Amino acid sequence: MKSILLHINNDDGMEARMQAALDLARAHDAHITCLQAVSYEVFAPGDFYGSAMAAALPKIREAAEKHREEMETDLANEDVSWEWMFLHGMAETRLLEQSPLYDLLVVGCHDVGRTKGVSHMVGELVLKAPCPVLVVPDELKRFDTAAPVLVAWNGSSESCVALRNALPLLKAASKVFLASVAEEKDRERFDFPPVKGAQYLSRYGIEAEMVEIPAGEGKVADVLAAAAQSRECGLMVMGAYGHSRLSEMLLGGVTRRAINDPDLPIFLAH
């Protein structure tokens, strides 16, 4: 993991995801590209002549430039390799365009301008970006790369993709838990049993403890989060959107629930 693409925006989660990116860069001797995307497409109801947009543009530019200056001043004091990329347009579009040559995308858990709810941007990035996405909670103070990691395993191809992409992080972890949450009726649907995932990791010198957690009455995402917390994990690895996107949007889902105000960073791959 040598190239990290970090979403820059002046929001409540900026400090947390910057810290996560810095901690990862130090641990893996990686380079951070700070991508600041600013959209000037300001729409106001009834503003047919664009007067409101014209008045807002100078303020948007000024705020973006001020934030860049502040961030660059702070980064100049850090012991990591970094660069700044400023682009016009929607953040998710620009991040997707740049993502093919990066090993990891680091983003917050909320859309720009929001402080709660599932992020539409995260969903789009996870589905379309060719690299994994790290979703960072707003309250994160430090990303401990040596902390235990819980891998959510349901036997799907998405689980396998996430496991493979997370190898650099799993190698650094002090402990790896391969956790399955399934009732008896679910087990027949596993494409790959947990032992296959553990065998794969063993070839890279990673010893994983297989954990089978009863589903009980709770949601799978909540059960996994509780399991990670009880094991003092600093990261959860998940395969994203195992079902159709329409099903995820209408009926909820493990991924959707997991990224809604998570308590720990979530590493997602599709």
XYZ file of N, CA and C in Angstrom:
810
model
N 0.855 -1.191 0.000
C 0.000 0.000 0.000
C 0.889 1.240 0.000
N 1.083 1.829 -1.173
C 2.013 2.945 -1.319
C 1.360 4.244 -1.761
N 0.142 4.187 -2.272
C -0.516 5.398 -2.790
C -1.896 5.534 -2.172
N -2.098 6.622 -1.436
C -3.366 6.870 -0.746
C -4.002 8.140 -1.306
N -5.269 8.040 -1.682
C -6.023 9.193 -2.175
C -6.980 9.635 -1.077
N -6.795 10.859 -0.603
C -7.555 11.384 0.536
C -8.519 12.471 0.088
N -9.788 12.326 0.468
C -10.792 13.336 0.148
C -10.654 14.529 1.096
N -10.449 15.694 0.510
C -10.316 16.928 1.294
C -11.600 17.741 1.208
N -12.135 18.084 2.362
C -13.289 18.976 2.440
C -13.347 19.528 3.858
N -13.784 20.756 3.991
C -13.836 21.391 5.301
C -15.105 20.977 6.041
N -15.092 19.759 6.571
C -16.253 19.230 7.291
C -15.806 18.661 8.625
N -16.775 18.154 9.403
C -16.479 17.680 10.757
C -15.550 16.465 10.771
N -15.512 15.699 9.694
C -14.691 14.494 9.694
C -13.319 14.661 9.074
N -12.962 15.874 8.664
C -11.703 16.083 7.947
C -10.493 15.729 8.812
N -10.481 16.180 10.038
C -9.335 15.920 10.912
C -9.148 14.420 11.138
N -10.264 13.701 11.297
C -10.196 12.259 11.551
C -9.622 11.506 10.358
N -10.111 11.801 9.162
C -9.601 11.049 8.004
C -8.197 11.487 7.609
N -7.843 12.729 7.893
C -6.461 13.143 7.675
C -5.530 12.367 8.606
N -5.930 12.226 9.868
C -5.113 11.489 10.822
C -4.982 10.033 10.404
N -6.074 9.446 9.935
C -6.032 8.052 9.475
C -5.069 7.901 8.307
N -5.134 8.824 7.360
C -4.248 8.769 6.197
C -2.792 8.925 6.617
N -2.518 9.837 7.550
C -1.152 10.052 8.025
C -0.609 8.809 8.735
N -1.436 8.205 9.586
C -1.000 7.006 10.311
C -0.717 5.860 9.345
N -1.558 5.701 8.336
C -1.350 4.651 7.340
C -0.103 4.917 6.508
N 0.096 6.175 6.132
C 1.257 6.536 5.321
C 2.551 6.260 6.073
N 2.580 6.581 7.358
C 3.785 6.325 8.150
C 4.054 4.823 8.279
N 2.996 4.057 8.504
C 3.153 2.617 8.715
C 3.584 1.886 7.449
N 3.160 2.388 6.288
C 3.415 1.678 5.031
C 4.348 2.448 4.104
N 4.950 3.530 4.616
C 5.833 4.366 3.801
C 5.125 4.760 2.501
N 3.921 5.260 2.655
C 3.063 5.568 1.510
C 3.014 7.070 1.227
N 2.555 7.405 0.033
C 2.398 8.785 -0.419
C 0.912 9.143 -0.378
N 0.603 10.328 0.131
C -0.787 10.801 0.211
C -1.034 11.864 -0.854
N -2.076 11.671 -1.633
C -2.559 12.716 -2.539
C -3.831 13.296 -1.946
N -3.787 14.570 -1.612
C -4.933 15.264 -1.029
C -5.760 15.862 -2.167
N -6.936 15.323 -2.384
C -7.767 15.794 -3.488
C -8.878 16.697 -2.954
N -8.801 17.972 -3.324
C -9.819 18.952 -2.961
C -10.646 19.250 -4.210
N -11.884 18.812 -4.197
C -12.791 19.047 -5.317
C -13.839 20.067 -4.905
N -13.956 21.135 -5.681
C -14.911 22.201 -5.367
C -15.861 22.372 -6.538
N -17.131 22.258 -6.242
C -18.152 22.427 -7.277
C -18.735 23.828 -7.198
N -18.784 24.497 -8.341
C -19.381 25.826 -8.411
C -20.814 25.763 -8.922
N -21.359 24.557 -8.963
C -22.726 24.389 -9.445
C -23.693 24.627 -8.287
N -23.893 25.867 -7.985
C -24.784 26.253 -6.899
C -26.154 26.594 -7.477
N -27.159 25.870 -7.053
C -28.495 26.090 -7.593
C -29.414 26.632 -6.505
N -30.148 27.649 -6.843
C -31.120 28.218 -5.914
C -32.486 28.212 -6.589
N -33.520 27.724 -5.924
C -34.857 27.706 -6.524
C -35.283 29.098 -6.990
N -35.698 29.192 -8.221
C -36.171 30.460 -8.766
C -35.072 31.390 -9.228
N -33.826 30.969 -9.121
C -32.698 31.818 -9.522
C -32.417 31.624 -11.018
N -33.363 32.065 -11.853
C -33.302 31.807 -13.289
C -32.137 32.531 -13.971
N -31.688 33.631 -13.414
C -30.631 34.411 -14.046
C -29.257 34.175 -13.406
N -29.211 33.265 -12.437
C -27.933 32.910 -11.829
C -27.354 33.955 -10.909
N -28.175 34.881 -10.419
C -27.648 35.943 -9.567
C -27.140 35.401 -8.233
N -27.859 34.445 -7.671
C -27.439 33.868 -6.395
C -26.135 33.094 -6.570
N -26.010 32.382 -7.673
C -24.798 31.626 -7.933
C -23.612 32.555 -8.130
N -23.833 33.646 -8.852
C -22.755 34.602 -9.097
C -22.267 35.226 -7.798
N -23.194 35.499 -6.897
C -22.822 36.102 -5.619
C -22.088 35.113 -4.726
N -22.407 33.812 -4.887
C -21.805 32.793 -4.021
C -20.409 32.375 -4.456
N -20.107 32.488 -5.746
C -18.836 31.989 -6.272
C -17.605 32.556 -5.567
N -17.524 33.872 -5.367
C -16.329 34.399 -4.680
C -16.156 33.832 -3.276
N -17.259 33.641 -2.561
C -17.190 33.105 -1.208
C -16.740 31.645 -1.220
N -17.229 30.894 -2.213
C -16.823 29.487 -2.328
C -15.332 29.392 -2.611
N -14.857 30.201 -3.551
C -13.430 30.199 -3.890
C -12.573 30.602 -2.690
N -12.998 31.651 -2.003
C -12.233 32.144 -0.856
C -12.140 31.091 0.239
N -13.273 30.420 0.524
C -13.289 29.399 1.570
C -12.400 28.215 1.192
N -12.448 27.820 -0.083
C -11.629 26.697 -0.553
C -10.142 27.027 -0.462
N -9.769 28.227 -0.871
C -8.362 28.632 -0.821
C -7.851 28.753 0.615
N -8.683 29.265 1.493
C -8.290 29.394 2.894
C -8.069 28.018 3.516
N -8.986 27.091 3.213
C -8.851 25.735 3.760
C -7.585 25.067 3.240
N -7.300 25.261 1.962
C -6.078 24.687 1.387
C -4.837 25.233 2.080
N -4.783 26.527 2.296
C -3.627 27.139 2.952
C -3.425 26.571 4.359
N -4.525 26.418 5.087
C -4.440 25.890 6.445
C -3.943 24.451 6.449
N -4.484 23.650 5.531
C -4.104 22.240 5.466
C -2.655 22.078 5.031
N -2.249 22.838 4.055
C -0.870 22.726 3.569
C 0.133 23.159 4.640
N -0.235 24.150 5.445
C 0.634 24.581 6.540
C 0.819 23.454 7.549
N -0.275 22.759 7.868
C -0.200 21.635 8.807
C 0.592 20.469 8.213
N 0.357 20.179 6.941
C 1.032 19.046 6.305
C 2.533 19.266 6.177
N 2.937 20.521 6.064
C 4.361 20.832 5.940
C 5.142 20.383 7.168
N 4.459 20.205 8.282
C 5.115 19.786 9.514
C 5.062 18.280 9.742
N 4.439 17.548 8.805
C 4.309 16.104 8.944
C 5.459 15.380 8.244
N 5.800 14.213 8.749
C 6.909 13.430 8.208
C 6.433 12.395 7.189
N 5.586 12.819 6.260
C 5.083 11.926 5.225
C 5.195 12.609 3.864
N 5.195 11.801 2.820
C 5.214 12.319 1.459
C 3.777 12.642 1.041
N 3.566 13.862 0.499
C 2.211 14.248 0.126
C 2.237 15.247 -1.025
N 1.100 15.396 -1.652
C 0.899 16.408 -2.690
C -0.546 16.870 -2.639
N -0.811 18.030 -3.251
C -2.161 18.606 -3.247
C -2.700 18.638 -4.673
N -3.936 18.204 -4.823
C -4.592 18.226 -6.119
C -5.904 18.991 -5.983
N -6.032 20.081 -6.711
C -7.256 20.884 -6.686
C -7.981 20.721 -8.021
N -9.247 20.301 -7.961
C -10.039 20.081 -9.164
C -11.424 20.679 -9.000
N -11.980 21.150 -10.107
C -13.361 21.613 -10.102
C -14.291 20.425 -10.341
N -15.445 20.449 -9.698
C -16.439 19.402 -9.928
C -16.870 18.724 -8.639
N -17.777 17.746 -8.784
C -18.283 17.007 -7.634
C -17.200 16.081 -7.098
N -17.110 15.983 -5.788
C -16.043 15.209 -5.152
C -16.053 13.750 -5.589
N -17.220 13.112 -5.580
C -17.255 11.680 -5.919
C -16.821 11.436 -7.362
N -17.143 12.371 -8.262
C -16.740 12.222 -9.664
C -15.236 12.330 -9.815
N -14.646 13.320 -9.180
C -13.203 13.515 -9.282
C -12.431 12.404 -8.578
N -12.928 11.932 -7.459
C -12.278 10.829 -6.761
C -12.302 9.560 -7.611
N -13.425 9.309 -8.260
C -13.530 8.138 -9.136
C -12.573 8.238 -10.313
N -12.468 9.418 -10.882
C -11.575 9.610 -12.022
C -10.119 9.341 -11.661
N -9.726 9.708 -10.453
C -8.335 9.575 -10.037
C -8.005 8.209 -9.421
N -9.010 7.478 -8.979
C -8.807 6.275 -8.173
C -8.066 5.118 -8.850
N -8.080 4.952 -10.181
C -7.430 3.767 -10.759
C -5.958 3.589 -10.417
N -5.233 4.659 -10.114
C -3.812 4.528 -9.807
C -3.516 4.700 -8.319
N -4.493 4.353 -7.478
C -4.287 4.424 -6.035
C -4.620 3.086 -5.384
N -3.985 2.845 -4.243
C -4.191 1.595 -3.517
C -5.336 1.693 -2.519
N -5.680 2.925 -2.141
C -6.720 3.109 -1.136
C -7.325 4.498 -1.245
N -8.648 4.564 -1.094
C -9.381 5.825 -1.031
C -9.791 6.045 0.417
N -9.490 7.195 0.977
C -9.861 7.497 2.359
C -10.918 8.599 2.353
N -12.093 8.284 2.898
C -13.214 9.220 2.893
C -13.892 9.215 4.259
N -14.756 10.210 4.467
C -15.547 10.270 5.684
C -16.811 9.442 5.555
N -17.582 9.382 6.619
C -18.782 8.543 6.616
C -20.048 9.309 6.264
N -19.918 10.618 5.993
C -21.099 11.422 5.650
C -20.868 12.178 4.355
N -21.948 12.456 3.657
C -21.860 13.285 2.454
C -21.504 14.717 2.831
N -20.959 15.438 1.869
C -20.606 16.839 2.078
C -21.853 17.629 2.493
N -21.739 18.366 3.574
C -22.849 19.179 4.040
C -23.804 18.461 4.970
N -23.528 17.165 5.278
C -24.403 16.406 6.164
C -23.604 15.878 7.348
N -24.287 15.675 8.466
C -23.624 15.171 9.664
C -24.201 13.838 10.123
N -25.137 13.280 9.354
C -25.701 11.982 9.709
C -26.286 11.334 8.457
N -26.639 10.065 8.592
C -27.213 9.343 7.469
C -26.158 8.653 6.621
N -26.599 7.653 5.868
C -25.705 6.892 4.998
C -25.220 7.774 3.857
N -23.936 7.696 3.570
C -23.326 8.531 2.543
C -23.566 7.976 1.148
N -24.183 8.774 0.303
C -24.365 8.399 -1.105
C -23.004 8.312 -1.789
N -22.095 9.219 -1.446
C -20.778 9.224 -2.063
C -20.015 7.943 -1.758
N -20.071 7.487 -0.515
C -19.382 6.248 -0.157
C -19.915 5.084 -0.980
N -21.237 5.007 -1.122
C -21.842 3.932 -1.910
C -21.367 3.939 -3.345
N -21.315 5.122 -3.947
C -20.869 5.243 -5.331
C -19.403 4.855 -5.472
N -18.579 5.295 -4.541
C -17.157 4.991 -4.617
C -16.897 3.500 -4.441
N -17.565 2.891 -3.490
C -17.352 1.464 -3.235
C -17.762 0.629 -4.438
N -18.859 1.017 -5.070
C -19.358 0.252 -6.217
C -18.517 0.440 -7.469
N -17.976 1.645 -7.659
C -17.367 1.972 -8.951
C -15.853 2.129 -8.936
N -15.269 2.435 -7.799
C -13.816 2.647 -7.760
C -13.091 1.313 -7.876
N -11.971 1.268 -8.612
C -11.213 0.030 -8.767
C -10.273 -0.261 -7.595
N -10.346 0.550 -6.551
C -9.525 0.309 -5.367
C -10.438 0.295 -4.138
N -9.971 -0.280 -3.026
C -10.795 -0.314 -1.818
C -10.997 1.078 -1.222
N -12.019 1.187 -0.379
C -12.387 2.456 0.249
C -12.342 2.294 1.761
N -11.667 3.219 2.424
C -11.643 3.237 3.881
C -12.573 4.339 4.358
N -13.609 3.959 5.104
C -14.575 4.913 5.651
C -14.183 5.208 7.095
N -13.925 6.491 7.388
C -13.385 6.889 8.691
C -14.451 7.619 9.509
N -14.713 7.181 10.738
C -15.669 7.894 11.612
C -15.168 9.294 11.952
N -16.092 10.211 12.153
C -15.732 11.596 12.460
C -14.946 11.728 13.759
N -15.154 10.805 14.697
C -14.565 10.940 16.033
C -13.203 10.266 16.157
N -12.700 9.646 15.096
C -11.430 8.921 15.187
C -10.287 9.863 15.557
N -9.491 9.475 16.549
C -8.346 10.284 16.983
C -7.026 9.735 16.444
N -6.987 8.423 16.230
C -5.754 7.778 15.784
C -6.097 6.459 15.117
N -5.411 6.155 14.022
C -5.588 4.864 13.365
C -4.416 3.979 13.775
N -4.684 3.043 14.653
C -3.645 2.149 15.157
C -3.487 0.979 14.187
N -2.451 1.007 13.378
C -2.273 -0.025 12.356
C -1.916 -1.385 12.954
N -1.511 -1.409 14.226
C -1.167 -2.672 14.871
C -2.339 -3.266 15.662
N -3.455 -2.573 15.717
C -4.612 -3.061 16.468
C -5.207 -4.292 15.789
N -5.918 -5.122 16.530
C -6.596 -6.274 15.921
C -7.581 -5.836 14.844
N -7.801 -6.710 13.877
C -8.724 -6.436 12.771
C -9.763 -7.549 12.693
N -11.007 -7.170 12.518
C -12.070 -8.144 12.310
C -12.475 -8.138 10.844
N -12.425 -9.304 10.213
C -12.845 -9.458 8.822
C -14.230 -10.083 8.809
N -15.194 -9.368 8.254
C -16.549 -9.893 8.137
C -16.592 -10.887 6.977
N -16.956 -12.116 7.270
C -16.901 -13.175 6.265
C -18.272 -13.821 6.092
N -18.796 -13.806 4.866
C -20.055 -14.495 4.590
C -19.926 -15.474 3.428
N -18.679 -15.775 3.048
C -18.464 -16.757 1.999
C -18.687 -16.257 0.596
N -18.929 -14.977 0.426
C -19.231 -14.420 -0.895
C -17.960 -14.009 -1.616
N -18.092 -13.769 -2.922
C -16.935 -13.288 -3.682
C -16.508 -11.911 -3.195
N -17.469 -11.094 -2.718
C -17.122 -9.780 -2.181
C -16.236 -9.908 -0.937
N -16.519 -10.910 -0.108
C -15.683 -11.152 1.065
C -14.262 -11.497 0.654
N -14.141 -12.300 -0.405
C -12.816 -12.698 -0.895
C -12.054 -11.493 -1.435
N -12.743 -10.634 -2.184
C -12.106 -9.437 -2.742
C -11.609 -8.533 -1.610
N -12.440 -8.336 -0.596
C -12.049 -7.489 0.533
C -10.851 -8.085 1.265
N -10.864 -9.397 1.463
C -9.772 -10.065 2.158
C -8.457 -9.874 1.407
N -8.465 -10.062 0.097
C -7.253 -9.908 -0.706
C -6.742 -8.472 -0.688
N -7.652 -7.526 -0.828
C -7.249 -6.120 -0.862
C -6.720 -5.629 0.481
N -7.148 -6.272 1.553
C -6.769 -5.824 2.895
C -5.467 -6.440 3.384
N -4.813 -7.255 2.569
C -3.611 -7.957 3.013
C -2.556 -7.052 3.675
N -2.224 -5.877 3.098
C -1.215 -5.024 3.758
C -1.613 -4.624 5.173
N -2.898 -4.382 5.387
C -3.373 -3.993 6.712
C -3.407 -5.190 7.655
N -3.774 -6.348 7.132
C -3.849 -7.548 7.959
C -2.456 -8.006 8.402
N -1.463 -7.818 7.544
C -0.095 -8.193 7.903
C 0.416 -7.366 9.081
N -0.026 -6.121 9.169
C 0.437 -5.229 10.241
C -0.332 -5.423 11.539
N -1.488 -6.075 11.467
C -2.354 -6.216 12.636
C -1.777 -7.215 13.639
N -1.995 -6.951 14.923
C -1.536 -7.861 15.970
C -2.376 -9.124 16.027
N -3.610 -9.058 15.532
C -4.516 -10.205 15.550
C -5.531 -10.034 14.436
N -5.904 -11.130 13.797
C -6.919 -11.095 12.749
C -8.025 -12.079 13.101
N -9.252 -11.587 13.122
C -10.417 -12.426 13.382
C -11.224 -12.562 12.097
N -11.494 -13.789 11.693
C -12.324 -14.059 10.524
C -13.698 -14.433 11.053
N -14.618 -13.460 11.037
C -15.893 -13.607 11.736
C -17.049 -13.887 10.790
N -17.818 -14.909 11.110
C -19.008 -15.265 10.336
C -20.237 -15.138 11.218
N -21.256 -14.522 10.677
C -22.543 -14.416 11.362
C -23.571 -15.060 10.454
N -24.005 -16.259 10.818
C -24.944 -16.965 9.945
C -25.759 -17.965 10.736
N -27.012 -18.051 10.403
C -27.860 -19.085 10.960
C -27.680 -20.349 10.131
N -28.203 -21.458 10.613
C -28.019 -22.730 9.934
C -28.486 -22.682 8.492
N -29.595 -22.010 8.240
C -30.148 -21.953 6.893
C -29.272 -21.143 5.942
N -28.412 -20.302 6.483
C -27.563 -19.458 5.646
C -26.318 -20.179 5.154
N -25.889 -21.200 5.865
C -24.587 -21.789 5.591
C -24.520 -22.454 4.229
N -25.644 -22.949 3.740
C -25.632 -23.599 2.439
C -25.339 -22.620 1.318
N -25.474 -21.318 1.575
C -25.262 -20.310 0.543
C -23.819 -19.828 0.485
N -22.983 -20.312 1.392
C -21.585 -19.890 1.397
C -20.876 -20.447 0.167
N -20.285 -19.567 -0.628
C -19.466 -20.019 -1.745
C -18.132 -20.556 -1.229
N -17.601 -19.905 -0.189
C -16.333 -20.312 0.400
C -16.491 -20.340 1.920
N -16.195 -21.454 2.568
C -16.287 -21.510 4.026
C -15.166 -20.709 4.663
N -15.299 -20.346 5.943
C -14.275 -19.538 6.616
C -12.887 -20.164 6.559
N -12.819 -21.495 6.601
C -11.514 -22.145 6.589
C -10.727 -21.817 5.319
N -11.431 -21.590 4.211
C -10.747 -21.230 2.965
C -10.086 -19.862 3.090
N -10.787 -18.942 3.722
C -10.205 -17.617 3.940
C -8.989 -17.688 4.846
N -9.072 -18.504 5.902
C -7.952 -18.664 6.825
C -6.759 -19.309 6.129
N -7.027 -20.279 5.262
C -5.948 -20.926 4.521
C -5.251 -19.933 3.595
N -6.038 -19.088 2.953
C -5.468 -18.076 2.061
C -4.533 -17.146 2.841
N -4.987 -16.682 3.998
C -4.175 -15.781 4.806
C -2.902 -16.461 5.304
N -3.002 -17.745 5.608
C -1.842 -18.464 6.135
C -0.695 -18.494 5.133
N -1.012 -18.448 3.852
C 0.033 -18.452 2.820
C 0.831 -17.151 2.831
N 0.293 -16.131 3.461
C 0.990 -14.849 3.591
C 1.535 -14.659 5.007
N 1.552 -15.738 5.769
C 2.076 -15.672 7.121
C 1.150 -15.020 8.114
N -0.136 -14.953 7.795
C -1.120 -14.326 8.678
C -1.975 -15.417 9.322
N -1.932 -15.488 10.620
C -2.731 -16.475 11.352
C -4.050 -15.829 11.758
N -5.141 -16.396 11.288
C -6.465 -15.832 11.578
C -7.240 -16.752 12.511
N -7.897 -16.148 13.463
C -8.775 -16.904 14.364
C -10.197 -16.864 13.795
N -10.749 -18.029 13.525
C -12.106 -18.097 12.981
C -13.115 -17.977 14.124
N -14.051 -17.077 13.944
C -15.057 -16.802 14.966
C -16.440 -16.965 14.354
N -17.253 -17.813 14.938
C -18.640 -17.991 14.479
C -19.558 -17.353 15.507
N -20.314 -16.369 15.069
C -21.147 -15.590 15.977
C -22.622 -15.873 15.700
N -23.395 -16.273 16.700
C -24.825 -16.480 16.497
C -25.502 -15.186 16.081
N -26.374 -15.275 15.101
C -27.049 -14.071 14.619
C -27.964 -13.481 15.678
N -28.654 -14.342 16.412
C -29.565 -13.859 17.441
C -30.678 -13.009 16.855
N -31.088 -11.998 17.609
C -32.180 -11.126 17.179
C -31.686 -9.839 16.533
N -30.394 -9.563 16.637
C -29.874 -8.293 16.138
C -29.544 -8.313 14.662
N -29.308 -7.137 14.112
C -28.868 -6.997 12.732
C -27.426 -7.495 12.611
N -27.106 -8.076 11.462
C -25.775 -8.631 11.263
C -24.695 -7.570 11.458
N -24.911 -6.367 10.905
C -23.919 -5.301 11.037
C -23.698 -4.933 12.500
N -24.769 -4.916 13.280
C -24.642 -4.584 14.705
C -23.916 -5.695 15.459
N -24.191 -6.946 15.092
C -23.518 -8.084 15.722
C -22.020 -8.036 15.432
N -21.663 -7.725 14.182
C -20.252 -7.620 13.807
C -19.565 -6.476 14.541
N -20.253 -5.338 14.618
C -19.680 -4.176 15.311
C -19.434 -4.494 16.783
N -20.369 -5.202 17.415
C -20.215 -5.581 18.818
C -19.053 -6.558 18.983
N -18.918 -7.477 18.032
C -17.821 -8.440 18.086
C -16.470 -7.739 17.939
N -16.407 -6.763 17.060
C -15.171 -6.002 16.871
C -14.832 -5.204 18.123
N -15.833 -4.597 18.724
C -15.607 -3.790 19.925
C -15.128 -4.654 21.083
N -15.741 -5.822 21.273
C -15.370 -6.690 22.387
C -13.957 -7.243 22.228
N -13.468 -7.279 20.997
C -12.120 -7.782 20.732
C -11.114 -6.649 20.543
N -11.551 -5.433 20.862
C -10.704 -4.228 20.799
C -10.082 -4.041 19.423
N -10.877 -4.266 18.392
C -10.392 -4.117 17.022
C -10.327 -2.647 16.623
N -9.367 -2.322 15.783
C -9.234 -0.955 15.286
C -9.728 -0.800 13.872
N -10.202 -1.898 13.260
C -10.638 -1.860 11.867
C -11.543 -3.038 11.587
N -12.546 -2.810 10.724
C -13.370 -3.895 10.216
C -13.221 -3.948 8.705
N -13.017 -5.138 8.171
C -12.894 -5.352 6.736
C -14.159 -6.033 6.244
N -14.766 -5.477 5.189
C -16.020 -6.023 4.685
C -16.050 -6.041 3.157
N -16.681 -7.061 2.615
C -17.036 -7.049 1.208
C -18.328 -6.276 1.073
N -18.415 -5.387 0.102
C -19.543 -4.455 0.039
C -20.634 -4.886 -0.930
N -21.862 -4.645 -0.534
C -23.033 -4.833 -1.379
C -23.105 -6.224 -1.988
N -23.292 -7.198 -1.103
C -23.417 -8.572 -1.563
C -24.681 -8.844 -2.317
N -25.713 -8.044 -2.117
C -26.968 -8.190 -2.849
C -27.084 -7.069 -3.879
N -28.187 -7.029 -4.584
C -28.369 -5.989 -5.594
C -28.433 -4.626 -4.923
N -27.999 -3.600 -5.643
C -28.014 -2.247 -5.087
C -29.437 -1.809 -4.778
N -30.409 -2.232 -5.613
C -31.800 -1.871 -5.367
C -32.252 -2.441 -4.038
N -31.881 -3.684 -3.767
C -32.243 -4.302 -2.496
C -31.606 -3.563 -1.336
N -30.336 -3.174 -1.490
C -29.651 -2.448 -0.431
C -30.347 -1.132 -0.124
N -30.788 -0.418 -1.165
C -31.393 0.897 -0.966
C -32.773 0.785 -0.341
N -33.554 -0.193 -0.787
C -34.932 -0.288 -0.341
C -35.083 -1.028 0.980
N -34.265 -2.051 1.179
C -34.455 -2.926 2.325
C -33.372 -2.787 3.387
N -32.420 -1.928 3.155
C -31.290 -1.850 4.065
C -30.285 -2.921 3.703
N -29.402 -3.283 4.576
C -28.404 -4.303 4.286
C -27.233 -4.162 5.230
N -26.413 -5.201 5.262
C -25.289 -5.212 6.185
C -24.339 -4.051 5.904
N -23.994 -3.866 4.625
C -23.049 -2.796 4.279
C -23.622 -1.432 4.601
N -24.854 -1.223 4.193
C -25.501 0.072 4.394
C -25.565 0.435 5.872
N -25.893 -0.549 6.697
C -25.994 -0.289 8.136
C -24.617 -0.081 8.754
N -23.624 -0.818 8.244
C -22.281 -0.730 8.824
C -21.649 0.643 8.626
N -21.940 1.296 7.481
C -21.307 2.585 7.208
C -22.127 3.767 7.702
N -23.236 3.481 8.358
C -24.064 4.549 8.917
C -23.558 4.878 10.319
N -22.733 5.920 10.435
C -22.139 6.338 11.709
C -21.378 5.199 12.379
N -20.352 4.659 11.725
C -19.591 3.551 12.320
C -18.766 4.008 13.517
N -18.483 3.064 14.420
C -17.661 3.363 15.587
C -16.179 3.157 15.343
N -15.847 2.472 14.261
C -14.452 2.218 13.911
C -14.315 2.285 12.390
N -13.123 2.474 11.873
C -12.949 2.541 10.415
C -13.423 1.253 9.741
N -14.035 1.403 8.566
C -14.534 0.270 7.794
C -13.801 0.235 6.450
N -13.153 -0.886 6.180
C -12.437 -1.090 4.909
C -13.366 -1.864 3.991
N -13.739 -1.256 2.846
C -14.732 -1.844 1.952
C -14.151 -2.103 0.566
N -14.504 -3.245 0.011
C -14.109 -3.554 -1.370
C -15.259 -4.316 -2.008
N -15.367 -4.163 -3.327
C -16.507 -4.750 -4.039
C -16.009 -5.588 -5.215
